[in-house]
Coordinates of C-alpha atoms in Angstrom, one line a residue:
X1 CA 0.0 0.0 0.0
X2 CA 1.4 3.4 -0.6
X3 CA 2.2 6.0 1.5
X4 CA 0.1 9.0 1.5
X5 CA 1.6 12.4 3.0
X6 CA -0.4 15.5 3.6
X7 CA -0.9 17.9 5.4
X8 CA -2.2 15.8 8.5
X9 CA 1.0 13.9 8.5
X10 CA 3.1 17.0 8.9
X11 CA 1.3 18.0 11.9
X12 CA 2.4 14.3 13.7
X13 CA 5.8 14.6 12.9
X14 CA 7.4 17.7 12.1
X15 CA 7.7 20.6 15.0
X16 CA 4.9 23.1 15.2
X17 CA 7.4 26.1 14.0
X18 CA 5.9 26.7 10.1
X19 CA 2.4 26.5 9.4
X20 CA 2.2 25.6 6.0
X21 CA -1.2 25.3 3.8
X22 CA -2.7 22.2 2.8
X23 CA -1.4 21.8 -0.9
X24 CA 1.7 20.1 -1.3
X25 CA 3.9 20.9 -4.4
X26 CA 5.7 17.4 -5.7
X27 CA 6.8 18.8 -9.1
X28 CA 8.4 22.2 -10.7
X29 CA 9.3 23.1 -13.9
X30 CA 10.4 26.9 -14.7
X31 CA 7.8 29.1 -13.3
X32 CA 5.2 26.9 -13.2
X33 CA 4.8 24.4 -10.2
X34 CA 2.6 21.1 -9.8
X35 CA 0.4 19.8 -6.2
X36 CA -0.3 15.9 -5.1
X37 CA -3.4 16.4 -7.7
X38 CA -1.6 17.9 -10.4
X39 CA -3.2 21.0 -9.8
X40 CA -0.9 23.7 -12.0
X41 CA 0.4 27.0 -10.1
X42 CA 2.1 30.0 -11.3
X43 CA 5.0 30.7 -9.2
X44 CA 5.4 34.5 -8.1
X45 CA 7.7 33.7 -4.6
X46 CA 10.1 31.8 -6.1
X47 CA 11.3 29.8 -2.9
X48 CA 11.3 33.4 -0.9
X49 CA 13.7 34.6 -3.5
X50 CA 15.7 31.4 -3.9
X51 CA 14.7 30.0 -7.7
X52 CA 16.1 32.7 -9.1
X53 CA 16.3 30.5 -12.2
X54 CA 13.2 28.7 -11.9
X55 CA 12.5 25.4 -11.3
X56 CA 14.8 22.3 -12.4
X57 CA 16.9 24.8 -14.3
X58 CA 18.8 22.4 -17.4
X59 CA 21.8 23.7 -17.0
X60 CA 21.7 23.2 -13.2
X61 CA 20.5 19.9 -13.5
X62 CA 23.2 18.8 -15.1
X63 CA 26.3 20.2 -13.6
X64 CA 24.0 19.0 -10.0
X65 CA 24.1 15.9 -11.5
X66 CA 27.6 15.5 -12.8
X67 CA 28.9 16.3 -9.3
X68 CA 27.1 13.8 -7.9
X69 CA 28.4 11.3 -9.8
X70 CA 31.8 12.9 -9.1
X71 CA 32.2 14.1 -5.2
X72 CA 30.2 14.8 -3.0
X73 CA 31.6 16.0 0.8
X74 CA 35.3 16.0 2.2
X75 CA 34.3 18.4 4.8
X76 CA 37.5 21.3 5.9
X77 CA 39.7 19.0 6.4
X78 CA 40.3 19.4 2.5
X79 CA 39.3 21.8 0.0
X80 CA 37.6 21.3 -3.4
X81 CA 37.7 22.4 -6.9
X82 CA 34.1 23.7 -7.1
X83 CA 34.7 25.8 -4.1
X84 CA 37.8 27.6 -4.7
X85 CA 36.0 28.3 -8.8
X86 CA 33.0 29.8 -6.6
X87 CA 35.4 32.0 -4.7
X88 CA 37.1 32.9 -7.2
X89 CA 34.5 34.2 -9.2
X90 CA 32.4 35.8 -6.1
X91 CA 36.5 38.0 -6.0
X92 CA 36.2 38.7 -9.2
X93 CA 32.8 39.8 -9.7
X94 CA 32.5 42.0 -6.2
X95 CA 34.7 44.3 -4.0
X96 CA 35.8 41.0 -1.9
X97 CA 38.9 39.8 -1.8
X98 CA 38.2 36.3 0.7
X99 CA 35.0 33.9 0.7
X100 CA 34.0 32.2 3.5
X101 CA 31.2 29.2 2.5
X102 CA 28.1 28.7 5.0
X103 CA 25.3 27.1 4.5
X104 CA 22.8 29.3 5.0
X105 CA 22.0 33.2 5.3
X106 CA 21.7 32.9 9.0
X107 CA 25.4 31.4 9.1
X108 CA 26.7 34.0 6.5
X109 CA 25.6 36.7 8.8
X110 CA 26.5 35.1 12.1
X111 CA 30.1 34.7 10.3
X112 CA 29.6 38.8 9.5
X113 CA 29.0 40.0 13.0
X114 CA 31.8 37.2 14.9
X115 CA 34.2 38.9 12.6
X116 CA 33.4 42.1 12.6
X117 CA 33.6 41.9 16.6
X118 CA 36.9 40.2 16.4
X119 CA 38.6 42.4 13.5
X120 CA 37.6 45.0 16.3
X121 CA 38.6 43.4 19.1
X122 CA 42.3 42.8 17.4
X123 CA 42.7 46.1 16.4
X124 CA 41.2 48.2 19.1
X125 CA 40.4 46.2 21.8
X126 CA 37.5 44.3 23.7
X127 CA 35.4 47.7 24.4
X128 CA 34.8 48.3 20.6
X129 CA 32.1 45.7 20.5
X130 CA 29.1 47.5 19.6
X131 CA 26.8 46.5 16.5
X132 CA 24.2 49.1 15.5
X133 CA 21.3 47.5 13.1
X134 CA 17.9 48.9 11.8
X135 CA 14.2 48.4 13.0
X136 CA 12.7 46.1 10.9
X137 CA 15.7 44.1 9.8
X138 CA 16.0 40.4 9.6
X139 CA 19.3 39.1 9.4
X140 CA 18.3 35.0 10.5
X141 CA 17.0 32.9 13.3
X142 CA 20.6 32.1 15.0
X143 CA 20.5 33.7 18.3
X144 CA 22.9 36.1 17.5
X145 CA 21.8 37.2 13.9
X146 CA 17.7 37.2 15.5
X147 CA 19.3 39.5 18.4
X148 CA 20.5 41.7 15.1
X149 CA 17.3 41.2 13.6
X150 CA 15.1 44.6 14.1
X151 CA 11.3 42.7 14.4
X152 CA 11.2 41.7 18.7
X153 CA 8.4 38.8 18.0
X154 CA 11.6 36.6 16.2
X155 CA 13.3 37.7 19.8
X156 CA 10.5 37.1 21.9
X157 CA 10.8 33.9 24.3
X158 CA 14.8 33.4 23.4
X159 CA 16.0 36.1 26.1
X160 CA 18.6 37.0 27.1
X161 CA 19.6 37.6 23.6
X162 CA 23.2 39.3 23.0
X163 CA 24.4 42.2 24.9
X164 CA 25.9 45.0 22.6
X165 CA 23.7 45.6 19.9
X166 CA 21.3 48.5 19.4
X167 CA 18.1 49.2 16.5
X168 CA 17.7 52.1 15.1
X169 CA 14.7 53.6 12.4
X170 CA 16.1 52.5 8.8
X171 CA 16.9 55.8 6.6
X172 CA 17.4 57.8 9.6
X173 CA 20.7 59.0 9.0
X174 CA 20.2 61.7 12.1
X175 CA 19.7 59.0 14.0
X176 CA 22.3 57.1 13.0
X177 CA 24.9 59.9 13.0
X178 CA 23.2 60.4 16.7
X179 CA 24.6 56.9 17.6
X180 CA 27.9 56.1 16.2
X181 CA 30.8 56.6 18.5
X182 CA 34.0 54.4 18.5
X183 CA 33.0 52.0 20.6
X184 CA 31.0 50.9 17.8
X185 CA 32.4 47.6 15.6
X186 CA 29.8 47.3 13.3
X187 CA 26.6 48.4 11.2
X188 CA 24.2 45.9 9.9
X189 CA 22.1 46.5 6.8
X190 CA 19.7 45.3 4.2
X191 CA 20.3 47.4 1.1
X192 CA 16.6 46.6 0.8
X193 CA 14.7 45.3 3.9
X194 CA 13.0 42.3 2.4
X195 CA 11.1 40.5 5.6
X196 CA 10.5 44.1 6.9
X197 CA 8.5 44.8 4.3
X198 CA 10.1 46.1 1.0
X199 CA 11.8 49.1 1.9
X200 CA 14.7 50.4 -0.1
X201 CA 17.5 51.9 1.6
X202 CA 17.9 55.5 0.5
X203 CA 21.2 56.2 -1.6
X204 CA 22.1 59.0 1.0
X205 CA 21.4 56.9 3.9
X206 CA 23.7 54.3 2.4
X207 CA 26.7 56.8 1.9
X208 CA 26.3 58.3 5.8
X209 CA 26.5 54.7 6.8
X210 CA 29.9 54.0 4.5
X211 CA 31.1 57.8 5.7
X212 CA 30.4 57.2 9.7
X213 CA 32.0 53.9 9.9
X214 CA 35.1 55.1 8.1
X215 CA 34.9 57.9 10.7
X216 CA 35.1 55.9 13.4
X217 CA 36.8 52.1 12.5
X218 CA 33.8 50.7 12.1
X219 CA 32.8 47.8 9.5
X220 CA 29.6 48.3 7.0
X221 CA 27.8 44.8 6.8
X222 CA 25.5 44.7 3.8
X223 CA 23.1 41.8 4.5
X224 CA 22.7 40.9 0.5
X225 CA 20.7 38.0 1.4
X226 CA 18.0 38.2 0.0
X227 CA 18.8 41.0 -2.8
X228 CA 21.7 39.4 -4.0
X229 CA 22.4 37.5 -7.0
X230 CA 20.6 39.6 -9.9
X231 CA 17.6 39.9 -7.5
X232 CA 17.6 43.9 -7.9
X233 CA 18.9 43.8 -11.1
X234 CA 22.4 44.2 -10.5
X235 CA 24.7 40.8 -9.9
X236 CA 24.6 42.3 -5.8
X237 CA 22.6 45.8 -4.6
X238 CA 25.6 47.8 -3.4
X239 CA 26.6 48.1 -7.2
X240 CA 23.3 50.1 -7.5
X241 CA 23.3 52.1 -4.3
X242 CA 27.1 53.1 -5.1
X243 CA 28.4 52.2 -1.7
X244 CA 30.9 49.7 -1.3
X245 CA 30.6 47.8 2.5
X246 CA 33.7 45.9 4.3
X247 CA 31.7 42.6 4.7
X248 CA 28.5 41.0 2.5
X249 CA 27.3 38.2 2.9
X250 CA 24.8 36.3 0.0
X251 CA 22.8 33.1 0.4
X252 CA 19.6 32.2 -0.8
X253 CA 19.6 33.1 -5.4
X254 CA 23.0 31.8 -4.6
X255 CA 22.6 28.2 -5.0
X256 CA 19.5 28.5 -7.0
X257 CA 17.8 26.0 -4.6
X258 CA 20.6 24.2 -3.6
X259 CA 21.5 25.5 0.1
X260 CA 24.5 27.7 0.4
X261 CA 26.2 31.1 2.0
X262 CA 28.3 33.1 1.5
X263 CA 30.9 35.7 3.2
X264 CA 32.3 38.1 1.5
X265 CA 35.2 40.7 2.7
X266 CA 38.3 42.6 2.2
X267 CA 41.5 41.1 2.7
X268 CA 42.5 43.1 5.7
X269 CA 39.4 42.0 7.3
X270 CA 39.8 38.2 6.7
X271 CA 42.6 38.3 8.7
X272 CA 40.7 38.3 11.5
X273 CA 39.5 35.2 11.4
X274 CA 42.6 33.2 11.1
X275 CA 43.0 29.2 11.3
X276 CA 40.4 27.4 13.7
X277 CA 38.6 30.7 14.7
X278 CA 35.4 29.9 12.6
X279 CA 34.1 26.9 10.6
X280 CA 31.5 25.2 8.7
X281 CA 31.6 21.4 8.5
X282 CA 29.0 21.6 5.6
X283 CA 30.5 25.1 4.5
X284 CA 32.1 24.9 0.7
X285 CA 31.2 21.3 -0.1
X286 CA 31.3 20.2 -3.5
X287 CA 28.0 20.0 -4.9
X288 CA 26.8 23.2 -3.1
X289 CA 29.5 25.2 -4.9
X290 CA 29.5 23.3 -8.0
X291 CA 25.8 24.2 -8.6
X292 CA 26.3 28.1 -7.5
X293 CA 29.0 28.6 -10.2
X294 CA 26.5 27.5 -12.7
X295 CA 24.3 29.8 -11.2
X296 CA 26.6 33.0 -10.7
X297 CA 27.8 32.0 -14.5
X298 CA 24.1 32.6 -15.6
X299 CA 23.2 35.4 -13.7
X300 CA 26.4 37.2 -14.1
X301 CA 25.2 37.7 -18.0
X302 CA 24.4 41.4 -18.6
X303 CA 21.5 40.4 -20.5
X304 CA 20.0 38.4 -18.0
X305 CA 20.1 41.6 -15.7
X306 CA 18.8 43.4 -18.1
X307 CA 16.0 41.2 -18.2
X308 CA 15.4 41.8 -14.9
X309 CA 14.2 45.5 -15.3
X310 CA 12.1 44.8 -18.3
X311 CA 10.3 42.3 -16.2
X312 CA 10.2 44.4 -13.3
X313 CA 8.4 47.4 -15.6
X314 CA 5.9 44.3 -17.0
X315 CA 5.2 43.5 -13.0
X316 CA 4.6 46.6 -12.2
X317 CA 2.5 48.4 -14.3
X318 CA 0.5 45.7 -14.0
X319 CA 0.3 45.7 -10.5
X320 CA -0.1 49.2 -10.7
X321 CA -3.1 48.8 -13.3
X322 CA -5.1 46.5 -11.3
X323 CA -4.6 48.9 -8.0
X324 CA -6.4 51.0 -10.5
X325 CA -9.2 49.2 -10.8
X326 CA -9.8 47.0 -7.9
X327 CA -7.6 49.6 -5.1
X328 CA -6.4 46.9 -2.7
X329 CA -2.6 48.5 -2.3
X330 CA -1.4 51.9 -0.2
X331 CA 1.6 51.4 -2.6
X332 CA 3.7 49.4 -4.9
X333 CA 7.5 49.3 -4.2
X334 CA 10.7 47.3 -4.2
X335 CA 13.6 46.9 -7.0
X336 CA 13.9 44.6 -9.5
X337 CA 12.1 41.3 -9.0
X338 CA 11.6 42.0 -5.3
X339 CA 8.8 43.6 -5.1
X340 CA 5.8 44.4 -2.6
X341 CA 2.1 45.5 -2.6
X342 CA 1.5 47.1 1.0
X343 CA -2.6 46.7 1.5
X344 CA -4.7 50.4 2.2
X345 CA -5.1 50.7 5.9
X346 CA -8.8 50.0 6.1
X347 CA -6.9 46.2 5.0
X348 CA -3.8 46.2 7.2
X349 CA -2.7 43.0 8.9
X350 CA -4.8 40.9 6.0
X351 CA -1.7 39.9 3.5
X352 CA -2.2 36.2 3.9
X353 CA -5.8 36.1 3.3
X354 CA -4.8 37.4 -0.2
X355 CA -2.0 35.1 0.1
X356 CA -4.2 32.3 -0.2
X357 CA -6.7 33.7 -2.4
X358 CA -4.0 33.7 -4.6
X359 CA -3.1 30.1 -4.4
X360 CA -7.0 29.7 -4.6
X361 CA -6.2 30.4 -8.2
X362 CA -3.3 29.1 -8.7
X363 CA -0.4 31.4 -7.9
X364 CA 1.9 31.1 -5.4
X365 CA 3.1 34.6 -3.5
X366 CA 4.7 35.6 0.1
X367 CA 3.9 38.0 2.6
X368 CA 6.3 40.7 4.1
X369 CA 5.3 41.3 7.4
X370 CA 1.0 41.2 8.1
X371 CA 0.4 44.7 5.3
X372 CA 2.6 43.9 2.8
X373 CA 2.0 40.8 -0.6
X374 CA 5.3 40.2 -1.6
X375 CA 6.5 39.2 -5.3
X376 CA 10.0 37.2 -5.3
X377 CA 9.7 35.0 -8.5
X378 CA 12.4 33.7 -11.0
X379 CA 14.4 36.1 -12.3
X380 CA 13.7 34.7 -16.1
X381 CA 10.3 34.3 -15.9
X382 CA 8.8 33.9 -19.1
X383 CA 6.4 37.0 -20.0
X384 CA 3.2 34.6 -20.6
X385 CA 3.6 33.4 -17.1
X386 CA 3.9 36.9 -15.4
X387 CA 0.7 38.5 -17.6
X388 CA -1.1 35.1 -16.7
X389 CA 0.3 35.5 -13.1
X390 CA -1.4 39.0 -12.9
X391 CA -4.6 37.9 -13.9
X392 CA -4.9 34.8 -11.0
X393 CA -3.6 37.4 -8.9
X394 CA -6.8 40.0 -10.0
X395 CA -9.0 37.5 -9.6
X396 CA -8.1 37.2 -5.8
X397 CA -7.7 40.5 -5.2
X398 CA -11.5 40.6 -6.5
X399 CA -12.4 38.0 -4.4
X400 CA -10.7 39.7 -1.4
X401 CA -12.3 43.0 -1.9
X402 CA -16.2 41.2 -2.0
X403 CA -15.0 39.4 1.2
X404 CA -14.2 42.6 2.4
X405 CA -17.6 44.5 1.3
X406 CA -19.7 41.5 2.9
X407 CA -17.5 41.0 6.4

């Protein structure tokens, strides 16, 4: 007899953290993704920003599957082919001069902040330990990157978190000026706050950042995260904002669904975390790399970036023409293929009821925060899918705004 899993059987053995819906996907192919009844869905949240290429990619496939046939894990003992290509392009493509190889965004960023506090603590001494991030930020679920993290709910229950780091309002740069002093080792910032709800950083917010740490020997962390990797529609955001940081670190687009993270600094900087200071057992195995020089190789292409702004107009002004005529959204924003639809007040706290409305008709979206439907999906969708997308995504919006009129 076979085995049927659903949604029932994730409730008897899987920990209560994630409450995922009912339908469960069992096939993808680009941007279109299949349930247990081969029900057909349009995917707009591409993994929350991870398929940047879609789903089963060819050209992933294959180099996924070549490395499996070839080697799989030697662990740090040894290093690998795959991962010192992957470095090398990461060098050559960014401001970096070392890689570090995680396997997540949380481990990339708890890497950032360890050595930004030891760089400090090496050059200046234990009392430069400070780390200043932004309200609103999320930066992982490790205790230390969720005590960077600017939302209290991820921090709520895990007290005491770690000592030394203070949030302040994003774009503020009064604020921030208000607040840096040399006792200060880092700052910590999205170039666009993704989980916070779409917000872009400001170019000139940016700059007093990169001016106020040099001021004062302090490192600029861009969490690139989630904008990374042709997300924004430049290979990493800081090329767009014009402001080069000390330390970035990239994880999700990276492996294009395979896990791995990334740390990126400058040379001087690396130093600081010399032999047996910080590790990864997992960190820059073989097939994780393999597969996320396949994917920087694609992505890298200047005329897949470009693609990335045309789509982006496409999304949207069509987002923009159904506000028009249905008037669910206070706004529009984001950058590139990262985008999100914050909801009128009279709607606020209501995302994930359009959410599922959505998957209702068959497209699959995310949620930034409880005001904010947010739009991640591959970053060479085909146009047919994206103008189909809109109109599943009209229809639930429709749907919403009835349910609305009648509650």
């Amino acid at each position: 007899m076979t085995q049927v899993y659903n949604r029932k059987t994730f409730d008897e053995v899987m920990v209560p953290n994630y409450a995922p819906g009912a339908m469960i996907p069992v096939r993808g192919e680009g941007s279109r993704v299949w349930d247990q009844n081969g029900r057909e869905y349009i995917d707009f949240a591409g993994g929350i920003a991870v398929n940047a290429l879609g789903h089963c990619h060819p050209a992933l496939v294959e180099v996924l599957t070549d490395q499996a046939n070839t080697l799989w894990h030697l662990s740090n003992v040894w290093t690998n082919e795959p991962a010192i290509q992957l470095a090398q392009q990461l060098c050559q493509l960014t401001f970096a001069d070392k890689v570090y190889f995680a396997n997540s965004g949380a481990e990339a960023n708890e890497a950032a902040l360890k050595l930004a506090r030891k760089y400090a603590h090496d050059h200046f001494g234990a009392k430069k330990h400070k780390i200043i991030s932004f309200i609103n930020a999320f930066h992982g679920r490790t205790l230390f990157t969720v005590s960077a993290g600017g939302q209290a709910k991820y921090r709520e229950g895990f007290e005491p978190t770690v000592p030394g780091i203070q949030h302040l309002p994003f774009n503020d740069s009064d604020a921030l000026r208000a607040a840096m002093d040399d006792d200060v080792c880092a700052v910590i910032m999205e170039p666009l706050q993704g989980e916070g709800g779409i917000l872009p950083a400001h170019p000139d917010f940016a700059r007093t950042a990169r001016e106020l740490c040099d001021k004062h020997n302090a490192l600029l962390i861009f969490d690139e995260i989630q904008t990374g990797v042709g997300r924004t529609g430049e290979l990493y955001a800081y090329i767009g904002l014009g402001v080069e940081p000390d330390i970035l670190t990239t994880a999700k687009a990276l492996g294009g669904g395979f896990p791995i993270g990334a740390m990126l600094c400058r040379d001087a900087v690396a130093k600081s975390f010399g032999v047996g200071s910080h590790g990864s057992t997992y960190g820059g195995n073989p097939l994780a790399c393999r597969v996320a020089s396949k994917v920087l190789e694609i992505i890298s292409d200047e005329k897949l970036l470009f693609g990335v702004q045309e789509r982006h107009r496409l999304l949207v002004n069509g987002l923009e023409d159904l506000n028009r005529r249905i008037g669910l959204f206070r706004q529009v924003r984001g950058q590139g293929l990262l985008l999100g639809c914050e909801l009128q007040p009279e709607y606020a706290g209501r995302a994930r009821e359009l959410l599922n409305l959505a998957q209702e008709q068959g497209l699959m979206v995310l949620i930034a925060g409880p005001d904010v439907l947010r739009l991640a999906p591959s970053l060479i969708i085909p146009e047919q899918d994206i103008t189909q997308g809109l109109q599943r995504l009209g229809t639930a919006m429709e749907h919403f705004k009835a349910g609305a009129a009648e509650g």
